[in-house]
Amino acid sequence: MSKDKKDLFKDYVPEVLEYDVNVDGSDEHKIREEHLSTKENLVEKIKKAKAKAKGNQTTYRGNIRTENEK
């Protein structure tokens, strides 16, 4: 960086911004959190249902053959 650009930011102090409903006016962040928690719950429910449906079965697969094997 040139000296001019370094001097431009020498007094810069980053500030933490807080979400303010009155200023920002949107509840989308709440909706997003709700969607993510719902998705997490559904994924867990599906995993449990799949495990229950599978029971104690063990699935064996044969070796996957490739073109390079002789």
Coordinates of C-alpha atoms in Angstrom, one line a residue:
M1 CA 0.0 0.0 0.0
S2 CA 1.1 3.5 -0.6
K3 CA 1.7 5.9 2.2
D4 CA -1.5 7.8 1.3
K5 CA -3.7 4.7 1.7
K6 CA -2.1 3.8 5.0
D7 CA -2.8 7.2 6.4
L8 CA -6.4 7.0 5.3
F9 CA -7.2 4.2 7.8
K10 CA -4.8 5.0 10.6
D11 CA -7.6 6.4 12.9
Y12 CA -10.1 3.7 11.9
V13 CA -11.6 1.8 14.9
P14 CA -14.1 -0.9 14.0
E15 CA -17.3 -0.8 15.9
V16 CA -19.7 -3.6 16.7
L17 CA -23.1 -3.1 15.1
E18 CA -26.2 -4.3 17.0
Y19 CA -29.4 -5.3 15.2
D20 CA -32.1 -2.8 16.0
V21 CA -35.7 -3.7 14.9
N22 CA -36.7 -0.1 14.8
V23 CA -33.9 0.9 12.5
D24 CA -33.6 -2.3 10.4
G25 CA -37.3 -3.1 10.4
S26 CA -37.2 -6.7 9.4
D27 CA -37.8 -10.0 11.2
E28 CA -36.1 -12.1 8.5
H29 CA -33.3 -13.1 10.9
K30 CA -35.9 -14.7 13.2
I31 CA -37.5 -16.5 10.3
R32 CA -34.2 -17.8 9.1
E33 CA -33.4 -19.2 12.6
E34 CA -36.8 -20.8 12.7
H35 CA -36.2 -22.5 9.3
L36 CA -32.8 -23.7 10.3
S37 CA -34.0 -25.2 13.6
T38 CA -37.0 -26.8 11.8
K39 CA -34.6 -28.3 9.2
E40 CA -32.3 -29.6 11.9
N41 CA -35.2 -31.3 13.7
L42 CA -36.5 -32.8 10.4
V43 CA -33.1 -34.2 9.5
E44 CA -32.7 -35.8 12.9
K45 CA -36.2 -37.3 12.6
I46 CA -35.4 -38.7 9.2
K47 CA -32.1 -40.2 10.4
K48 CA -33.9 -41.9 13.3
A49 CA -36.7 -43.2 11.0
K50 CA -34.1 -44.6 8.5
A51 CA -32.2 -46.3 11.3
K52 CA -35.4 -47.8 12.7
A53 CA -36.5 -49.0 9.3
K54 CA -33.1 -50.7 8.7
G55 CA -33.2 -52.4 12.1
N56 CA -30.3 -54.8 12.7
Q57 CA -29.8 -55.6 9.1
T58 CA -26.3 -55.6 7.8
T59 CA -25.7 -54.7 4.2
Y60 CA -22.7 -56.3 2.5
R61 CA -21.3 -54.9 -0.7
G62 CA -19.0 -56.6 -3.0
N63 CA -15.8 -54.9 -4.0
I64 CA -16.1 -52.2 -6.5
R65 CA -14.2 -53.2 -9.6
T66 CA -12.3 -50.6 -11.5
E67 CA -11.0 -50.6 -15.1
N68 CA -7.4 -50.8 -13.8
E69 CA -7.9 -54.1 -12.0
K70 CA -6.6 -57.2 -13.7

